[in-house]
XYZ file of C-alpha atoms in Angstrom:
743
model
C -2.322 -22.495 -18.538
C -3.798 -20.055 -15.919
C -4.735 -16.322 -16.287
C -5.203 -13.697 -13.548
C -7.647 -10.831 -13.705
C -9.318 -8.376 -11.286
C -13.019 -7.792 -10.876
C -14.593 -4.576 -9.505
C -17.466 -5.667 -7.326
C -20.570 -3.698 -6.609
C -23.379 -4.305 -4.048
C -21.181 -5.509 -1.097
C -22.252 -4.145 2.246
C -20.207 -6.212 4.782
C -17.538 -8.881 5.084
C -20.255 -11.617 4.776
C -20.968 -10.407 1.188
C -17.221 -10.709 0.295
C -17.024 -14.219 1.765
C -20.155 -15.347 -0.141
C -18.699 -14.093 -3.439
C -15.393 -15.695 -2.693
C -16.949 -19.133 -1.891
C -19.052 -18.964 -5.166
C -16.080 -18.136 -7.312
C -13.954 -20.767 -5.656
C -16.473 -23.490 -6.463
C -15.555 -23.074 -10.129
C -13.046 -25.790 -11.327
C -9.490 -24.432 -11.001
C -10.467 -21.030 -9.773
C -8.725 -19.444 -6.849
C -10.339 -16.144 -5.832
C -9.781 -13.566 -3.019
C -12.513 -10.927 -2.459
C -11.626 -7.789 -0.519
C -14.511 -5.876 1.014
C -12.649 -2.657 1.672
C -11.182 -2.380 -1.833
C -14.455 -3.827 -3.423
C -12.200 -5.955 -5.627
C -11.814 -9.602 -6.466
C -8.517 -11.099 -7.593
C -9.115 -14.267 -9.590
C -6.566 -16.779 -10.896
C -8.334 -19.239 -13.201
C -7.635 -21.674 -16.095
C -7.510 -20.200 -19.506
C -10.652 -22.308 -20.317
C -12.649 -20.193 -17.917
C -13.933 -17.075 -19.663
C -14.714 -13.756 -18.264
C -18.406 -14.095 -18.696
C -18.473 -17.243 -16.522
C -16.902 -15.343 -13.651
C -19.154 -12.386 -14.029
C -22.330 -14.515 -14.171
C -21.178 -16.356 -11.052
C -20.902 -13.127 -9.165
C -24.296 -12.049 -10.522
C -25.822 -15.346 -9.412
C -24.637 -14.450 -5.900
C -26.662 -11.244 -6.088
C -23.850 -8.795 -6.796
C -22.444 -6.823 -9.803
C -19.075 -7.260 -11.364
C -16.998 -5.836 -14.140
C -13.473 -6.739 -15.282
C -10.859 -4.126 -14.371
C -8.806 -3.167 -17.301
C -5.233 -1.842 -17.190
C -5.354 1.987 -16.982
C -3.094 3.569 -19.630
C -3.855 7.280 -18.779
C -4.830 9.256 -15.791
C -8.498 9.317 -14.935
C -10.533 12.039 -16.543
C -11.775 14.860 -14.378
C -15.199 14.750 -13.073
C -17.172 12.907 -10.389
C -16.448 9.160 -10.172
C -18.951 6.462 -9.490
C -17.780 6.164 -5.978
C -18.255 9.998 -5.476
C -21.714 9.752 -6.868
C -22.644 6.888 -4.542
C -21.229 8.947 -1.633
C -23.289 11.993 -2.630
C -26.489 9.969 -2.815
C -25.833 8.281 0.596
C -25.188 11.699 2.122
C -28.525 12.983 0.812
C -30.375 9.945 2.135
C -28.620 10.364 5.573
C -29.480 14.071 5.829
C -33.174 13.520 4.937
C -33.490 10.595 7.393
C -31.790 12.703 10.132
C -34.166 15.637 9.627
C -37.146 13.309 9.959
C -35.796 11.371 12.835
C -34.826 14.002 15.261
C -38.479 15.059 16.000
C -39.522 11.429 16.326
C -36.865 10.828 18.985
C -37.608 14.126 20.651
C -41.318 13.261 20.986
C -40.480 9.825 22.400
C -38.086 11.115 24.981
C -39.748 14.393 26.101
C -43.242 13.975 27.600
C -43.953 17.712 27.204
C -43.875 17.227 23.424
C -46.441 14.426 23.489
C -49.620 16.236 22.494
C -52.834 14.536 21.520
C -52.304 11.917 18.793
C -48.554 12.656 18.658
C -48.029 8.934 17.881
C -49.544 9.545 14.462
C -47.287 12.455 13.769
C -44.362 10.113 14.693
C -45.574 7.587 12.268
C -45.847 10.158 9.442
C -42.244 11.173 10.024
C -40.869 7.719 10.732
C -42.447 5.935 7.882
C -40.269 7.473 5.121
C -37.147 6.757 7.289
C -38.013 3.094 7.992
C -38.913 2.386 4.346
C -37.053 4.825 1.920
C -34.196 5.688 4.268
C -33.629 2.047 5.143
C -34.189 0.906 1.522
C -30.460 0.034 0.885
C -30.624 -2.429 3.744
C -33.974 -3.881 2.780
C -33.014 -4.279 -0.902
C -29.771 -5.950 -0.011
C -31.526 -8.283 2.529
C -34.228 -9.218 -0.060
C -31.527 -9.860 -2.729
C -29.544 -12.178 -0.394
C -32.731 -13.988 0.706
C -33.491 -14.777 -2.863
C -30.143 -16.489 -3.089
C -30.540 -18.183 0.266
C -27.988 -16.018 2.059
C -27.948 -13.713 5.030
C -25.592 -10.684 5.591
C -25.339 -7.706 7.919
C -28.202 -6.028 5.827
C -30.457 -8.960 6.926
C -29.899 -8.144 10.526
C -30.569 -4.457 10.084
C -33.557 -4.894 7.793
C -35.214 -7.491 10.259
C -34.596 -5.196 13.160
C -35.953 -2.103 11.586
C -39.018 -3.849 10.104
C -39.688 -5.574 13.444
C -39.635 -2.299 15.311
C -41.716 -0.478 12.665
C -44.122 -3.451 12.158
C -44.806 -3.759 15.819
C -45.418 0.017 16.036
C -48.040 -0.239 13.125
C -49.762 -3.092 14.928
C -49.885 -1.218 18.216
C -51.154 1.936 16.594
C -53.919 0.392 14.428
C -54.986 -2.549 16.530
C -53.704 -1.828 20.039
C -53.881 0.844 22.583
C -50.886 3.060 21.366
C -53.183 5.195 19.174
C -55.144 6.368 22.175
C -55.080 10.098 23.017
C -52.318 11.153 25.263
C -50.597 7.698 25.237
C -46.910 8.252 26.383
C -43.769 6.451 27.198
C -40.433 7.970 28.178
C -37.248 6.828 26.240
C -34.915 4.986 28.706
C -31.416 3.649 28.184
C -32.546 0.467 29.913
C -35.833 -0.379 28.216
C -38.713 -0.866 30.650
C -42.053 -0.084 29.068
C -44.020 -1.186 32.118
C -47.034 -3.313 31.972
C -48.781 -1.150 29.271
C -52.481 -1.207 28.526
C -54.681 -4.317 28.869
C -54.355 -5.322 25.255
C -50.517 -5.708 25.561
C -49.971 -3.594 22.450
C -49.463 -0.273 24.136
C -45.851 0.586 23.166
C -44.517 1.888 19.918
C -40.995 1.633 18.644
C -41.068 4.244 15.899
C -38.087 6.115 17.433
C -36.151 2.862 17.341
C -36.894 2.138 13.687
C -36.058 5.592 12.529
C -33.116 6.053 14.981
C -31.445 2.898 14.125
C -31.775 3.494 10.414
C -30.261 7.025 10.759
C -27.381 5.846 12.967
C -26.625 3.055 10.502
C -26.824 5.350 7.544
C -24.488 7.766 9.275
C -22.073 4.923 10.031
C -22.160 3.679 6.499
C -21.530 7.178 5.153
C -18.531 7.980 7.352
C -17.224 4.372 6.704
C -17.496 4.865 2.941
C -15.893 8.271 3.102
C -13.100 6.994 5.277
C -12.596 4.117 2.870
C -12.162 6.677 0.090
C -9.587 8.502 2.114
C -7.862 5.187 2.797
C -7.393 4.691 -1.012
C -6.285 8.265 -1.596
C -2.607 7.390 -2.105
C -3.420 4.821 -4.798
C -5.758 7.261 -6.590
C -3.025 9.977 -6.293
C -0.628 7.588 -8.159
C -3.236 7.214 -10.962
C -3.500 11.045 -11.038
C 0.170 11.628 -11.368
C 0.630 11.034 -15.074
C 0.418 13.675 -17.869
C -2.687 13.859 -19.889
C -1.267 15.384 -23.067
C 2.257 15.372 -24.686
C 4.041 17.243 -27.470
C 5.145 14.633 -29.998
C 7.791 15.147 -32.607
C 6.625 13.047 -35.550
C 9.314 14.361 -37.978
C 12.398 14.042 -35.724
C 13.984 16.184 -33.093
C 13.788 19.378 -35.143
C 10.301 18.807 -36.558
C 7.068 20.485 -35.544
C 5.364 19.623 -32.275
C 1.910 18.025 -32.254
C -0.196 17.762 -29.001
C -1.780 14.390 -28.563
C -3.367 12.495 -25.621
C -0.773 10.550 -23.703
C -2.508 7.285 -24.457
C -1.701 7.901 -28.138
C 2.064 7.561 -27.502
C 3.797 4.538 -28.974
C 7.319 3.136 -28.079
C 9.888 4.864 -30.151
C 8.015 8.142 -30.374
C 10.001 11.407 -29.667
C 8.290 13.989 -27.346
C 9.234 17.142 -25.714
C 9.254 17.929 -21.933
C 9.439 21.635 -21.097
C 10.473 23.053 -17.739
C 7.633 22.445 -15.207
C 6.026 19.722 -17.317
C 5.552 16.045 -16.337
C 7.399 13.459 -18.269
C 4.758 11.800 -20.287
C 5.968 8.237 -20.137
C 9.141 6.149 -19.455
C 11.915 6.909 -21.893
C 15.441 7.833 -22.776
C 16.713 11.385 -23.102
C 17.764 12.142 -26.672
C 18.739 15.821 -26.432
C 18.877 18.377 -23.621
C 19.964 18.418 -19.970
C 17.860 19.048 -16.951
C 17.191 18.319 -13.311
C 14.215 16.030 -12.814
C 12.183 15.947 -9.663
C 11.596 12.310 -8.880
C 10.119 12.643 -5.499
C 6.920 10.908 -6.536
C 8.984 7.874 -7.332
C 11.618 7.810 -4.693
C 10.127 9.891 -1.809
C 13.290 12.079 -1.901
C 13.041 15.756 -2.812
C 16.538 16.074 -4.373
C 16.383 16.551 -8.165
C 18.305 14.167 -10.379
C 20.484 15.427 -13.236
C 19.823 13.943 -16.562
C 21.252 14.185 -20.098
C 21.386 12.347 -23.395
C 21.254 8.575 -22.768
C 19.807 8.773 -19.297
C 16.529 7.200 -18.554
C 13.607 9.206 -17.246
C 10.337 7.897 -15.669
C 6.850 9.005 -16.517
C 5.142 11.438 -14.139
C 8.396 12.872 -12.837
C 8.629 16.592 -13.328
C 11.167 18.354 -15.413
C 12.561 21.152 -13.206
C 14.750 23.225 -15.668
C 15.860 22.654 -19.346
C 14.006 21.459 -22.340
C 14.304 17.672 -23.104
C 13.541 15.527 -26.042
C 12.789 11.961 -24.893
C 12.273 8.761 -26.835
C 9.460 6.749 -25.391
C 10.471 3.211 -24.266
C 7.496 2.021 -22.292
C 3.912 3.189 -22.486
C 0.597 2.418 -20.922
C 0.402 -0.328 -18.470
C 4.128 -1.193 -19.000
C 5.410 2.046 -17.453
C 7.100 2.156 -14.087
C 4.251 4.170 -12.647
C 1.615 1.659 -13.737
C 3.598 -1.234 -12.426
C 3.999 0.690 -9.111
C 0.270 1.092 -8.854
C -0.242 -2.555 -9.600
C 2.147 -3.574 -6.883
C 0.264 -1.416 -4.384
C -3.071 -2.720 -5.506
C -1.883 -6.376 -5.213
C -0.637 -5.628 -1.685
C -4.032 -4.152 -0.675
C -5.896 -7.229 -2.030
C -4.085 -9.623 0.249
C -5.273 -11.043 3.640
C -3.344 -11.572 6.845
C -3.641 -14.827 8.736
C -5.660 -13.060 11.448
C -7.970 -11.528 8.899
C -8.605 -14.900 7.277
C -9.814 -16.208 10.704
C -12.108 -13.081 11.021
C -13.524 -13.832 7.592
C -14.450 -17.413 8.654
C -16.132 -16.041 11.733
C -18.041 -13.366 9.901
C -19.238 -15.974 7.333
C -21.232 -17.821 9.988
C -21.945 -14.823 12.236
C -25.272 -13.613 10.739
C -27.171 -16.945 10.905
C -25.798 -17.380 14.559
C -26.994 -13.977 15.496
C -30.432 -14.432 13.969
C -30.638 -17.721 15.978
C -29.526 -15.843 19.143
C -32.094 -13.059 18.476
C -34.934 -15.590 18.169
C -33.663 -17.219 21.387
C -33.561 -14.010 23.130
C -37.152 -13.222 22.154
C -38.318 -16.664 23.301
C -36.417 -16.414 26.589
C -37.922 -13.192 27.655
C -41.482 -14.208 26.589
C -41.010 -17.403 28.400
C -39.831 -15.501 31.449
C -42.992 -13.484 31.477
C -41.300 -10.185 30.779
C -43.784 -9.142 28.100
C -43.510 -8.470 24.374
C -42.116 -5.067 24.890
C -38.834 -6.270 26.709
C -38.586 -9.393 24.504
C -38.881 -7.336 21.222
C -36.445 -4.631 22.389
C -33.741 -7.170 23.388
C -34.249 -9.210 20.227
C -33.944 -6.174 17.958
C -30.881 -4.923 19.953
C -29.189 -8.222 19.369
C -29.924 -8.098 15.613
C -28.610 -4.498 15.340
C -25.465 -4.789 17.616
C -23.946 -7.854 16.080
C -22.674 -6.609 12.724
C -19.513 -8.181 11.384
C -18.503 -5.015 9.353
C -15.667 -4.055 11.736
C -14.178 -7.480 11.325
C -14.249 -7.204 7.573
C -12.640 -3.796 7.586
C -9.866 -4.485 10.156
C -7.241 -5.622 7.766
C -8.126 -4.199 4.323
C -8.331 -0.564 5.600
C -5.067 -0.727 7.416
C -3.441 -2.311 4.339
C -4.858 0.318 2.032
C -3.505 3.117 4.139
C -0.173 1.463 5.054
C 0.739 0.409 1.521
C -0.473 3.643 0.045
C 1.613 5.699 2.537
C 4.528 3.426 1.628
C 4.074 4.178 -1.992
C 4.257 7.883 -1.373
C 7.558 7.305 0.526
C 9.109 5.025 -2.128
C 8.415 1.848 -0.230
C 6.527 -1.079 -2.000
C 5.004 -3.663 0.237
C 3.905 -6.759 -1.542
C 1.290 -7.976 0.869
C 0.162 -8.773 4.468
C 2.482 -11.762 4.703
C 5.359 -9.233 4.506
C 4.022 -7.370 7.416
C 3.881 -10.522 9.550
C 7.457 -11.304 8.607
C 8.910 -7.855 9.693
C 7.557 -8.479 13.196
C 9.770 -11.538 13.848
C 12.858 -10.690 11.802
C 15.976 -10.437 14.080
C 18.944 -10.428 11.459
C 19.452 -8.200 8.465
C 22.080 -9.291 5.869
C 23.280 -6.429 3.784
C 24.786 -6.855 0.353
C 27.801 -4.469 0.056
C 28.024 -3.227 -3.523
C 25.084 -1.020 -4.597
C 23.356 -1.338 -1.283
C 25.786 -0.094 1.408
C 28.099 1.504 -1.140
C 27.347 3.399 -4.288
C 28.277 0.530 -6.641
C 30.377 2.917 -8.698
C 34.181 3.197 -8.730
C 35.228 6.731 -7.974
C 38.615 8.484 -7.847
C 39.051 9.384 -4.179
C 42.690 10.461 -3.952
C 45.754 11.388 -5.988
C 49.244 11.208 -4.653
C 52.049 12.781 -6.873
C 55.836 12.416 -6.509
C 58.319 13.908 -9.117
C 55.453 15.553 -11.093
C 52.507 17.915 -10.479
C 49.152 16.506 -9.497
C 47.649 18.118 -12.738
C 50.054 16.153 -14.951
C 49.408 12.979 -13.098
C 45.636 13.339 -13.582
C 45.963 14.521 -17.196
C 48.222 11.679 -18.415
C 46.268 8.974 -16.361
C 42.996 10.165 -17.776
C 44.290 10.127 -21.249
C 45.653 6.667 -20.997
C 42.471 5.213 -19.486
C 40.240 6.923 -22.073
C 40.968 3.977 -24.283
C 39.742 1.344 -21.735
C 36.218 0.196 -20.778
C 37.242 -1.091 -17.358
C 35.255 0.372 -14.440
C 38.445 1.517 -12.833
C 39.330 3.307 -16.179
C 36.007 5.056 -16.195
C 36.579 6.306 -12.684
C 40.003 7.740 -13.660
C 38.823 9.323 -17.017
C 35.974 11.240 -15.366
C 38.551 12.987 -13.077
C 39.967 15.464 -15.685
C 40.106 16.555 -19.343
C 42.460 14.101 -21.287
C 45.031 14.951 -23.932
C 45.773 13.111 -27.165
C 46.461 9.342 -27.107
C 48.505 7.146 -29.542
C 49.985 3.615 -29.549
C 47.473 2.395 -27.071
C 48.048 -1.128 -25.677
C 45.762 -2.918 -23.151
C 47.180 -5.591 -20.933
C 44.204 -7.367 -19.444
C 44.249 -7.568 -15.662
C 47.338 -5.380 -15.431
C 46.834 -2.027 -16.998
C 47.433 -0.068 -20.281
C 50.119 1.918 -21.955
C 50.421 4.388 -24.720
C 51.798 7.702 -25.880
C 50.319 10.871 -24.405
C 51.099 14.073 -26.196
C 54.332 12.480 -27.434
C 55.201 10.987 -23.993
C 55.394 7.167 -23.478
C 53.479 6.419 -20.212
C 52.124 3.357 -18.309
C 49.173 3.079 -15.853
C 47.947 0.130 -13.937
C 48.999 -2.224 -11.017
C 52.167 -1.018 -9.334
C 53.640 -4.440 -10.228
C 53.209 -3.540 -13.920
C 55.296 -0.423 -13.499
C 57.988 -2.218 -11.620
C 58.076 -4.987 -14.427
C 58.466 -2.182 -17.044
C 61.450 -0.870 -15.057
C 59.694 2.238 -13.605
C 60.937 2.741 -10.132
C 58.222 3.278 -7.341
C 59.388 5.722 -4.574
C 58.827 5.113 -0.872
C 56.233 7.933 -0.930
C 54.155 6.178 -3.544
C 54.747 2.778 -1.984
C 53.388 4.061 1.210
C 50.354 5.434 -0.641
C 49.785 1.977 -2.285
C 49.948 0.301 1.096
C 47.483 2.677 2.766
C 45.077 2.363 -0.074
C 45.095 -1.368 0.083
C 44.698 -1.354 3.855
C 41.566 0.749 3.434
C 40.100 -1.671 0.994
C 40.593 0.644 -1.976
C 42.375 -0.002 -5.325
C 45.643 1.911 -5.971
C 46.576 2.584 -9.602
C 50.035 3.755 -10.446
C 51.059 5.962 -13.399
C 54.653 6.553 -14.613
C 56.797 7.942 -17.446
C 60.393 8.802 -18.004
C 61.785 5.886 -16.069
C 59.878 6.167 -12.771
C 56.336 6.199 -11.241
C 55.035 9.727 -10.934
C 51.771 9.209 -9.046
C 49.216 6.934 -7.406
C 45.418 7.349 -8.056
C 43.242 5.795 -5.418
C 39.881 4.267 -6.769
C 37.260 2.921 -4.518
C 33.583 1.979 -4.406
C 32.615 4.580 -1.952
C 30.184 4.069 1.082
C 26.803 5.980 0.709
C 26.554 8.877 2.906
C 23.355 7.515 4.453
C 24.621 3.965 5.156
C 26.127 4.417 8.670
C 22.950 6.171 9.777
C 20.867 3.337 8.210
C 22.797 0.629 10.042
C 22.303 2.426 13.337
C 18.546 2.618 12.748
C 18.382 -0.990 11.848
C 20.063 -1.847 15.156
C 17.540 0.421 16.848
C 14.860 -1.806 15.510
C 16.400 -4.835 17.174
C 18.105 -6.191 14.001
C 21.632 -7.607 13.917
C 23.395 -6.409 10.704
C 25.626 -8.612 8.684
C 27.651 -7.519 5.664
C 27.740 -9.971 2.829
C 29.884 -9.414 -0.259
C 31.837 -11.153 -3.033
C 34.703 -8.622 -2.572
C 37.939 -9.460 -0.725
C 38.123 -9.528 3.064
C 40.108 -6.395 3.430
C 37.788 -4.219 1.379
C 34.760 -5.737 3.093
C 36.156 -5.082 6.603
C 36.968 -1.422 5.689
C 33.389 -0.843 4.589
C 32.034 -2.681 7.607
C 34.078 -0.550 9.932
C 33.006 2.667 8.340
C 29.243 1.916 8.706
C 29.314 0.185 12.106
C 28.953 -3.527 11.206
C 30.769 -6.154 13.247
C 29.831 -9.366 11.360
C 31.247 -9.799 7.853
C 31.140 -12.523 5.324
C 33.413 -11.795 2.265
C 34.415 -13.535 -0.891
C 31.172 -15.227 -1.447
C 29.656 -16.517 -4.696
C 25.865 -15.977 -5.386
C 25.241 -19.660 -4.465
C 27.187 -19.040 -1.374
C 24.971 -16.075 -0.361
C 21.938 -18.426 -0.445
C 23.799 -20.915 1.705
C 24.772 -18.249 4.168
C 21.211 -17.068 4.539
C 20.043 -20.638 4.968
C 22.778 -21.212 7.635
C 21.553 -18.275 9.586
C 18.054 -19.656 9.383
C 19.244 -23.037 10.506
C 20.645 -21.300 13.528
C 17.097 -20.123 14.369
C 17.464 -16.593 13.147
C 14.668 -14.888 11.207
C 16.553 -13.269 8.221
C 15.898 -10.134 6.174
C 18.199 -9.774 3.138
C 18.823 -6.365 1.439
C 20.379 -6.444 -2.056
C 20.188 -4.995 -5.549
C 21.928 -7.122 -8.068
C 21.150 -10.305 -10.039
C 23.543 -12.233 -7.812
C 21.295 -11.275 -4.759
C 17.995 -12.543 -6.266
C 18.366 -16.116 -4.928
C 19.325 -14.951 -1.402
C 16.398 -12.432 -1.545
C 14.018 -15.230 -2.339
C 15.544 -17.473 0.352
C 15.300 -14.895 3.153
C 12.316 -14.633 5.386
C 11.978 -11.084 4.200
C 13.584 -9.908 0.987
C 14.181 -6.137 0.611
C 15.377 -4.956 -2.810
C 16.889 -1.557 -3.638
C 14.815 -0.086 -6.527
C 18.116 1.264 -8.074
C 19.129 -2.394 -8.807
C 17.982 -5.064 -11.200
C 14.505 -6.160 -12.117
C 15.385 -9.687 -11.089
C 16.188 -8.618 -7.612
C 13.018 -6.620 -7.347
C 10.908 -9.446 -8.520
C 12.447 -11.818 -5.918
C 11.908 -9.412 -2.998
C 8.949 -8.820 -0.595
C 9.667 -5.099 -0.118
C 11.131 -2.794 -2.642
C 12.934 0.498 -1.798
C 12.551 2.612 -4.858
C 15.384 4.926 -3.963
C 18.885 3.855 -3.244
C 18.822 5.181 0.344
C 19.421 2.400 2.787
C 17.733 4.454 5.588
C 14.473 3.800 3.812
C 14.825 0.085 4.655
C 14.567 0.936 8.273
C 11.516 3.154 7.523
C 10.024 0.256 5.571
C 10.367 -2.082 8.517
C 8.924 0.520 10.846
C 6.017 1.193 8.581
C 5.361 -2.543 8.129
C 5.362 -3.184 11.856
C 3.163 -0.129 12.471
C 0.606 -1.390 9.931
C 0.589 -4.881 11.379
C 0.082 -3.418 14.841
C -2.805 -1.383 13.453
C -4.335 -4.452 11.902
C -4.048 -6.338 15.203
C -5.531 -3.441 17.063
C -8.475 -3.223 14.748
C -9.235 -6.917 15.053
C -9.008 -6.766 18.762
C -11.434 -3.966 19.155
C -13.726 -5.493 16.519
C -13.906 -8.737 18.431
C -14.038 -7.140 21.834
C -16.913 -4.848 20.832
C -19.069 -7.886 19.798
C -18.033 -9.929 22.842
C -18.943 -7.199 25.247
C -22.110 -5.814 23.471
C -24.002 -9.079 22.589
C -24.531 -10.142 26.172
C -25.779 -6.633 27.021
C -28.300 -6.600 24.237
C -29.528 -10.255 25.022
C -29.975 -9.177 28.612
C -32.195 -6.195 27.557
C -29.654 -3.786 28.890
C -29.047 -1.921 25.654
C -31.605 0.078 23.714
C -31.731 -0.746 20.014
C -30.920 2.918 19.031
C -27.776 2.864 21.115
C -26.996 -0.485 19.642
C -27.226 0.900 16.194
C -24.970 3.807 17.142
C -22.427 1.446 18.711
C -22.414 -0.787 15.709
C -21.830 2.177 13.265
C -19.216 3.589 15.665
C -17.247 0.269 15.669
C -16.854 0.372 11.807
C -16.020 3.988 11.783
C -13.384 3.427 14.554
C -11.640 0.689 12.696
C -11.369 2.835 9.544
C -10.301 5.989 11.242
C -7.768 4.032 13.455
C -6.272 2.827 10.169
C -6.123 6.353 8.822
C -3.651 7.224 11.463
C -1.089 5.507 9.335
C -1.288 8.417 6.954
C 0.710 10.408 9.522
C 3.658 8.029 9.381
C 6.848 9.915 8.846
C 10.286 8.662 7.846
C 13.099 9.365 10.298
C 15.554 11.973 8.957
């Protein structure tokens, strides 16, 4: 028996940290863990015999902090979060370091500012930056060193301390402390021969400048990561905080309580403009509910007694009394947030490769820096060139951009999808959307509304009003879907002597008049003649794939009511958009061939497979795959679940069954098929962003490392470039926030 839990990780500063924690956890027997640097979260699947303390102590032994993430049952309380506090502290450290660094760089670059003993003024300003300002890097490097590990902080700390330490030696024991000693700052370091002692150059501007640039990069990276997770935090903030509960029944007094105090079965009030506190069923009242947070659609939904409402939706008009059915972590909103979090915790195949590279990257870079130092010393270039090149190698080769490439794009892409009513289960889904070439569409509930509706009434020998009234009265005694479509058409009269003939129709006495409704063949068998007008109406309805129902009295048929599962208004547009994405649409249904062909013609689908059983749907998807096609399946019912699981990409309509949603890779919360096209577009856009991030992260290191090793890159510029690479990856991912559905 296994259990799954999430850990919030603190102290990570780069992808190497995440890889190290992941390796430590996975060494435990039966434990499978994934650690995400961008979300600072570990997802752990472990045997029930492994307790939480074991996991937490394992993370602590690696030099990091961890807490178990508990299900959130209420919106977060107002106030500054831990992440906000850390961001504020980092900003203060950055501002202080920048104020001290600017004059140090200015004195190093501008000879006119180099007055007598200016080097000692630079030391006074640079010392707090290289020690206190760079303390987060030094502390993390020391913590990892105690555990026999190296990370990005190791590179930064060694580089800063090397530049600062060399400067101290040059000032106290060399010639750099001499009056008037100057050296201009150059993009291509060339300190010259220097004084006879060989200790004439100082690197205080390098130590302070690199620290400030890296602090700036870390600050903007952390702030951008916060923005990347805005959508998920917005989901958590959607819920109500208080609710008016009716402890003594619908007519009793109201009591205001925190939303987490609600229990299943409690009655609560939702006034106009208020949020629905939790998932429930309307007991009394009618209103329009704004469900845009759930579906991404702005059209309000009308609800009344017996209808379900979802927590965090907004009551737009009337007063509702609702009975709570799901509370806390069981609510639709909580499950939605959980799905988004799970998707963000995943890793694409390309990112797993990047993780393996970043895991060995730091020791390789340290070895390269030592080799660079030795090469330049051996070549007779002097300690100044050798040290500059070695420090530049240490600073430039940070694997942060590699670690951020996938998680940040996933955070933004899945978060934006949640805002639009699209749930993406993970990075594997993104990879599937890129290669899908065929989309199989279930008919009922996906392309059509899934509800039988009265679409036409043809009367002959009686008024249309009488045909509607008598038909509705007769069908009011039946529970058949066709009967429900007819009874909602008009107000019924009084019914007596009701008789149901399964599969054929019903008969009874309506306001004293004996009448029959059902298949035309039933009326013929009862001796009720069907006129040519009504026979033509029956033939036309059947040709269109609809169901004709005849009603008659006084010896003849008096009318034909046409009932059909109508095509959604958006389906034809959705099919056109799917075609525009290079997908070949196929209609799959258990209905008869004629009805299926009529629907396919209306929405623009050429390929149809009708009359299939649930098992046949799976076989049909498998047959397409055997032909070499990569198949996406869109469905909503229990009978679609197996086919959704078999398909390379399963897309479930959120208006369907829980089974279908569990079997899918993508879930469309609304019933609008056009959103399926938007989901494919968003998934492909997110995958393209991930690939672009990884390309530039690799390209940056491939291009910059040789320049640094060749002493063609100043350490300060190296620090700025390294920080810029991480910020670029995150800001490039943030572009996904601008994704818009096609309407």
